[in-house]
Backbone as ProteinMPNN parsed JSONL, in Angstrom:
{"seq_chain_A": "PGGFKGYPGKLIDSISTILADQSSSKRRLAALEFLSILIKNIPREEVGFERLGRLLMVTTELLKTELVRPVRNEAMRLLGVIGA", "coords_chain_A": {"N_chain_A": [[148.721, 194.033, 73.892], [151.07, 194.243, 72.372], [152.348, 191.844, 72.56], [152.58, 189.925, 70.573], [154.323, 190.768, 68.68], [156.363, 190.46, 65.883], [155.875, 187.748, 65.545], [153.855, 187.278, 63.506], [155.328, 187.652, 61.124], [157.204, 185.582, 61.292], [155.454, 183.437, 61.134], [154.47, 183.776, 58.535], [156.8, 183.303, 57.07], [157.306, 180.581, 57.687], [154.964, 179.303, 56.771], [155.11, 179.944, 54.111], [157.017, 178.221, 53.111], [155.601, 175.897, 52.794], [154.14, 176.391, 50.527], [155.907, 175.975, 48.453], [156.203, 173.277, 48.472], [155.521, 170.452, 46.644], [154.059, 168.202, 47.217], [151.439, 168.013, 48.284], [148.38, 169.19, 47.341], [146.203, 169.94, 48.852], [147.371, 170.803, 51.213], [148.791, 173.018, 50.284], [146.642, 174.616, 49.487], [145.361, 175.093, 51.96], [147.421, 176.514, 53.214], [147.566, 178.808, 51.614], [145.018, 179.92, 52.064], [145.206, 180.434, 54.829], [147.331, 182.294, 54.865], [146.144, 184.419, 53.476], [144.105, 185.214, 55.241], [145.65, 185.884, 57.496], [147.294, 188.005, 56.549], [145.365, 189.897, 55.913], [144.501, 190.634, 58.434], [146.513, 191.764, 59.991], [148.674, 194.578, 60.645], [150.413, 196.196, 57.95], [152.978, 197.078, 58.559], [153.929, 195.295, 60.424], [154.312, 193.02, 58.939], [156.149, 193.656, 56.902], [157.742, 194.95, 54.028], [159.702, 193.643, 52.601], [159.341, 190.957, 53.253], [156.77, 190.597, 52.218], [157.377, 190.916, 49.537], [158.94, 188.631, 49.032], [156.984, 186.702, 49.512], [155.251, 187.312, 47.465], [156.826, 186.576, 45.251], [157.056, 183.788, 45.681], [154.392, 183.039, 45.496], [153.734, 183.755, 42.846], [155.44, 182.019, 41.477], [154.262, 179.636, 42.22], [151.838, 179.86, 40.852], [152.743, 179.548, 38.243], [153.303, 176.851, 38.023], [151.245, 175.369, 39.146], [148.47, 173.198, 38.768], [146.026, 172.556, 39.844], [142.847, 173.77, 40.132], [141.359, 175.054, 42.384], [143.509, 175.756, 44.055], [144.972, 177.475, 42.433], [143.072, 179.543, 42.175], [142.926, 180.449, 44.839], [145.526, 181.322, 45.155], [145.563, 183.483, 43.416], [143.739, 185.094, 44.765], [145.219, 185.591, 47.107], [147.279, 187.12, 46.012], [145.818, 189.397, 45.414], [145.17, 190.245, 48.002], [147.683, 190.823, 48.969], [148.22, 192.956, 47.382], [149.176, 193.078, 44.854]], "CA_chain_A": [[148.63, 194.066, 72.453], [152.369, 194.136, 71.731], [152.931, 190.558, 72.884], [152.756, 189.071, 69.395], [155.152, 191.467, 67.706], [157.376, 189.63, 65.253], [155.385, 186.403, 65.241], [153.209, 187.144, 62.187], [156.354, 187.504, 60.106], [157.745, 184.226, 61.382], [154.406, 182.557, 60.613], [154.445, 183.921, 57.076], [157.979, 182.608, 56.541], [157.182, 179.122, 57.794], [153.869, 178.86, 55.913], [155.551, 180.115, 52.723], [157.75, 177.026, 52.685], [154.6, 174.901, 52.396], [153.706, 176.704, 49.168], [156.867, 175.42, 47.506], [156.142, 171.82, 48.56], [154.623, 169.957, 45.604], [153.52, 166.887, 47.575], [150.026, 168.005, 48.649], [147.644, 170.391, 46.924], [145.343, 170.34, 49.98], [148.212, 171.554, 52.141], [149.044, 174.33, 49.666], [145.394, 175.378, 49.548], [145.186, 175.539, 53.346], [148.435, 177.534, 53.487], [147.155, 180.042, 50.928], [143.872, 180.484, 52.791], [145.706, 180.959, 56.096], [148.098, 183.506, 54.603], [145.209, 185.496, 53.117], [143.458, 185.673, 56.473], [146.664, 186.512, 58.347], [147.728, 189.295, 56.002], [144.232, 190.83, 56.018], [144.205, 191.009, 59.817], [147.63, 192.379, 60.707], [149.166, 195.783, 59.965], [151.482, 195.992, 56.959], [154.27, 197.351, 59.175], [154.379, 194.092, 61.118], [154.71, 192.027, 57.945], [157.362, 194.132, 56.246], [157.643, 194.923, 52.571], [160.636, 192.64, 52.097], [158.677, 189.66, 53.422], [155.682, 190.556, 51.24], [158.002, 190.714, 48.228], [159.285, 187.213, 48.917], [155.725, 185.96, 49.403], [154.779, 187.577, 46.106], [157.609, 185.738, 44.33], [156.689, 182.381, 45.905], [153.027, 182.851, 44.992], [153.738, 183.776, 41.382], [156.056, 180.757, 41.041], [153.232, 178.615, 42.408], [150.881, 180.002, 39.758], [153.344, 179.063, 37.002], [153.383, 175.391, 37.988], [150.076, 174.726, 39.756], [147.418, 172.775, 37.853], [144.779, 172.38, 40.587], [142.109, 175.029, 39.997], [141.11, 175.783, 43.639], [144.77, 176.311, 44.555], [145.255, 178.642, 41.588], [142.14, 180.609, 42.547], [143.319, 180.99, 46.137], [146.776, 182.044, 44.943], [145.169, 184.792, 42.845], [143.121, 185.848, 45.866], [146.314, 186.054, 47.968], [147.944, 188.233, 45.323], [144.966, 190.568, 45.615], [145.309, 190.684, 49.393], [149.013, 191.442, 49.076], [148.137, 194.233, 46.693], [149.965, 192.988, 43.621]], "C_chain_A": [[149.972, 193.865, 71.754], [153.035, 192.793, 71.946], [153.222, 189.668, 71.694], [153.652, 189.693, 68.345], [156.245, 190.538, 67.179], [156.885, 188.241, 64.861], [154.646, 186.291, 63.91], [154.22, 186.962, 61.058], [156.958, 186.114, 60.105], [156.741, 183.208, 60.854], [154.376, 182.595, 59.093], [155.625, 183.181, 56.46], [157.805, 181.094, 56.573], [156.066, 178.58, 56.903], [154.262, 178.984, 54.438], [156.315, 178.901, 52.222], [156.794, 175.924, 52.242], [154.156, 175.141, 50.952], [154.637, 176.106, 48.127], [156.84, 173.893, 47.489], [155.096, 171.296, 47.58], [153.914, 168.653, 45.978], [152.014, 166.888, 47.843], [149.336, 169.302, 48.241], [146.711, 170.863, 48.038], [146.124, 171.177, 50.985], [148.516, 172.948, 51.584], [147.803, 175.209, 49.728], [145.163, 175.928, 50.952], [146.186, 176.643, 53.692], [148.061, 178.864, 52.838], [145.991, 180.716, 51.638], [144.321, 181.115, 54.097], [146.47, 182.263, 55.882], [147.195, 184.677, 54.234], [144.561, 186.083, 54.365], [144.449, 186.42, 57.353], [147.032, 187.894, 57.844], [146.605, 190.331, 56.055], [144.109, 191.406, 57.424], [145.372, 191.558, 60.614], [148.099, 193.603, 59.939], [150.337, 195.475, 59.042], [152.872, 196.192, 57.573], [154.817, 196.114, 59.88], [154.855, 193.027, 60.14], [156.031, 192.431, 57.308], [157.275, 193.953, 54.743], [158.578, 193.88, 51.958], [160.002, 191.248, 52.157], [157.52, 189.521, 52.431], [156.223, 190.342, 49.829], [158.38, 189.259, 48.002], [158.034, 186.363, 48.752], [155.12, 186.135, 48.014], [155.513, 186.698, 45.097], [157.219, 184.268, 44.46], [155.311, 182.101, 45.309], [152.978, 182.868, 43.473], [154.406, 182.532, 40.817], [155.056, 179.615, 41.156], [152.219, 178.665, 41.261], [151.431, 179.468, 38.432], [153.265, 177.547, 36.889], [152.121, 174.681, 38.446], [149.004, 174.409, 38.712], [146.055, 172.654, 38.53], [144.061, 173.728, 40.668], [141.823, 175.749, 41.323], [142.382, 176.415, 44.222], [145.149, 177.545, 43.739], [144.356, 179.824, 41.947], [142.536, 181.262, 43.867], [144.635, 181.759, 46.034], [146.488, 183.436, 44.342], [144.538, 185.69, 43.91], [144.192, 186.406, 46.793], [147.059, 187.203, 47.314], [147.142, 189.519, 45.46], [145.068, 191.123, 47.015], [146.647, 191.374, 49.59], [149.003, 192.826, 48.422], [148.936, 194.247, 45.407], [149.099, 193.284, 42.415]], "O_chain_A": [[150.0, 193.358, 70.633], [154.188, 192.615, 71.551], [154.031, 188.747, 71.796], [153.731, 189.189, 67.225], [156.961, 189.907, 67.957], [157.427, 187.628, 63.941], [154.801, 185.277, 63.229], [153.979, 186.187, 60.132], [157.198, 185.533, 59.046], [157.12, 182.233, 60.205], [154.269, 181.556, 58.442], [155.472, 182.506, 55.442], [158.12, 180.406, 55.602], [156.211, 177.498, 56.333], [153.793, 178.206, 53.607], [156.266, 178.586, 51.034], [157.15, 175.102, 51.398], [153.831, 174.193, 50.237], [154.198, 175.766, 47.028], [157.399, 173.278, 46.581], [153.921, 171.654, 47.671], [153.236, 168.06, 45.138], [151.365, 165.86, 47.648], [149.671, 170.377, 48.738], [146.453, 172.061, 48.158], [145.6, 172.143, 51.54], [148.502, 173.935, 52.32], [147.899, 176.408, 49.99], [144.81, 177.096, 51.114], [145.839, 177.6, 54.385], [148.222, 179.922, 53.445], [145.975, 181.936, 51.795], [143.873, 182.209, 54.444], [146.283, 183.225, 56.627], [147.457, 185.81, 54.638], [144.481, 187.301, 54.521], [144.123, 187.476, 57.896], [147.079, 188.849, 58.62], [146.873, 191.52, 56.226], [143.661, 192.54, 57.591], [145.231, 191.796, 61.814], [147.943, 193.668, 58.72], [151.151, 194.596, 59.326], [153.833, 195.547, 57.154], [156.03, 195.909, 59.927], [155.715, 192.214, 60.482], [156.939, 191.607, 57.193], [156.796, 192.932, 54.251], [158.272, 193.304, 50.914], [160.121, 190.463, 51.217], [157.313, 188.446, 51.868], [155.595, 189.661, 49.018], [158.169, 188.715, 46.918], [158.013, 185.422, 47.959], [154.544, 185.199, 47.46], [154.894, 186.14, 44.191], [157.069, 183.577, 43.452], [155.091, 181.056, 44.696], [152.254, 182.075, 42.872], [153.982, 182.032, 39.775], [155.005, 178.734, 40.297], [151.794, 177.623, 40.761], [150.668, 178.989, 37.593], [153.17, 177.012, 35.785], [151.945, 173.498, 38.157], [148.673, 175.251, 37.877], [145.03, 172.649, 37.848], [144.597, 174.699, 41.202], [142.024, 176.962, 41.394], [142.324, 177.492, 44.815], [145.598, 178.547, 44.297], [144.815, 180.964, 42.016], [142.486, 182.485, 43.999], [144.835, 182.741, 46.749], [147.105, 184.429, 44.727], [144.781, 186.897, 43.942], [144.101, 187.556, 47.224], [147.433, 188.162, 47.989], [147.71, 190.602, 45.605], [145.055, 192.339, 47.204], [146.74, 192.383, 50.289], [149.696, 193.742, 48.865], [149.329, 195.309, 44.924], [149.585, 193.258, 41.284]]}, "name": "protein", "num_of_chains": 1, "seq": "PGGFKGYPGKLIDSISTILADQSSSKRRLAALEFLSILIKNIPREEVGFERLGRLLMVTTELLKTELVRPVRNEAMRLLGVIGA"}
């Protein structure tokens, strides 16, 4: 069970960079869906509050600029999963 320790955080960091990429709304939507599922299924201690804070900032910045409705909806859903 302890074999994956540290990897969820690295996944969150790498997927978060996709959220800032403005080239593909489909890619951002997939990243948001993946992050929601990942954060729901791992303990908060493994993610870390600092990492969740950064993800919160990236997601709120995305909401300020995003015009595609499904991406905005999924971003709001992720904020709910984070607990913001």
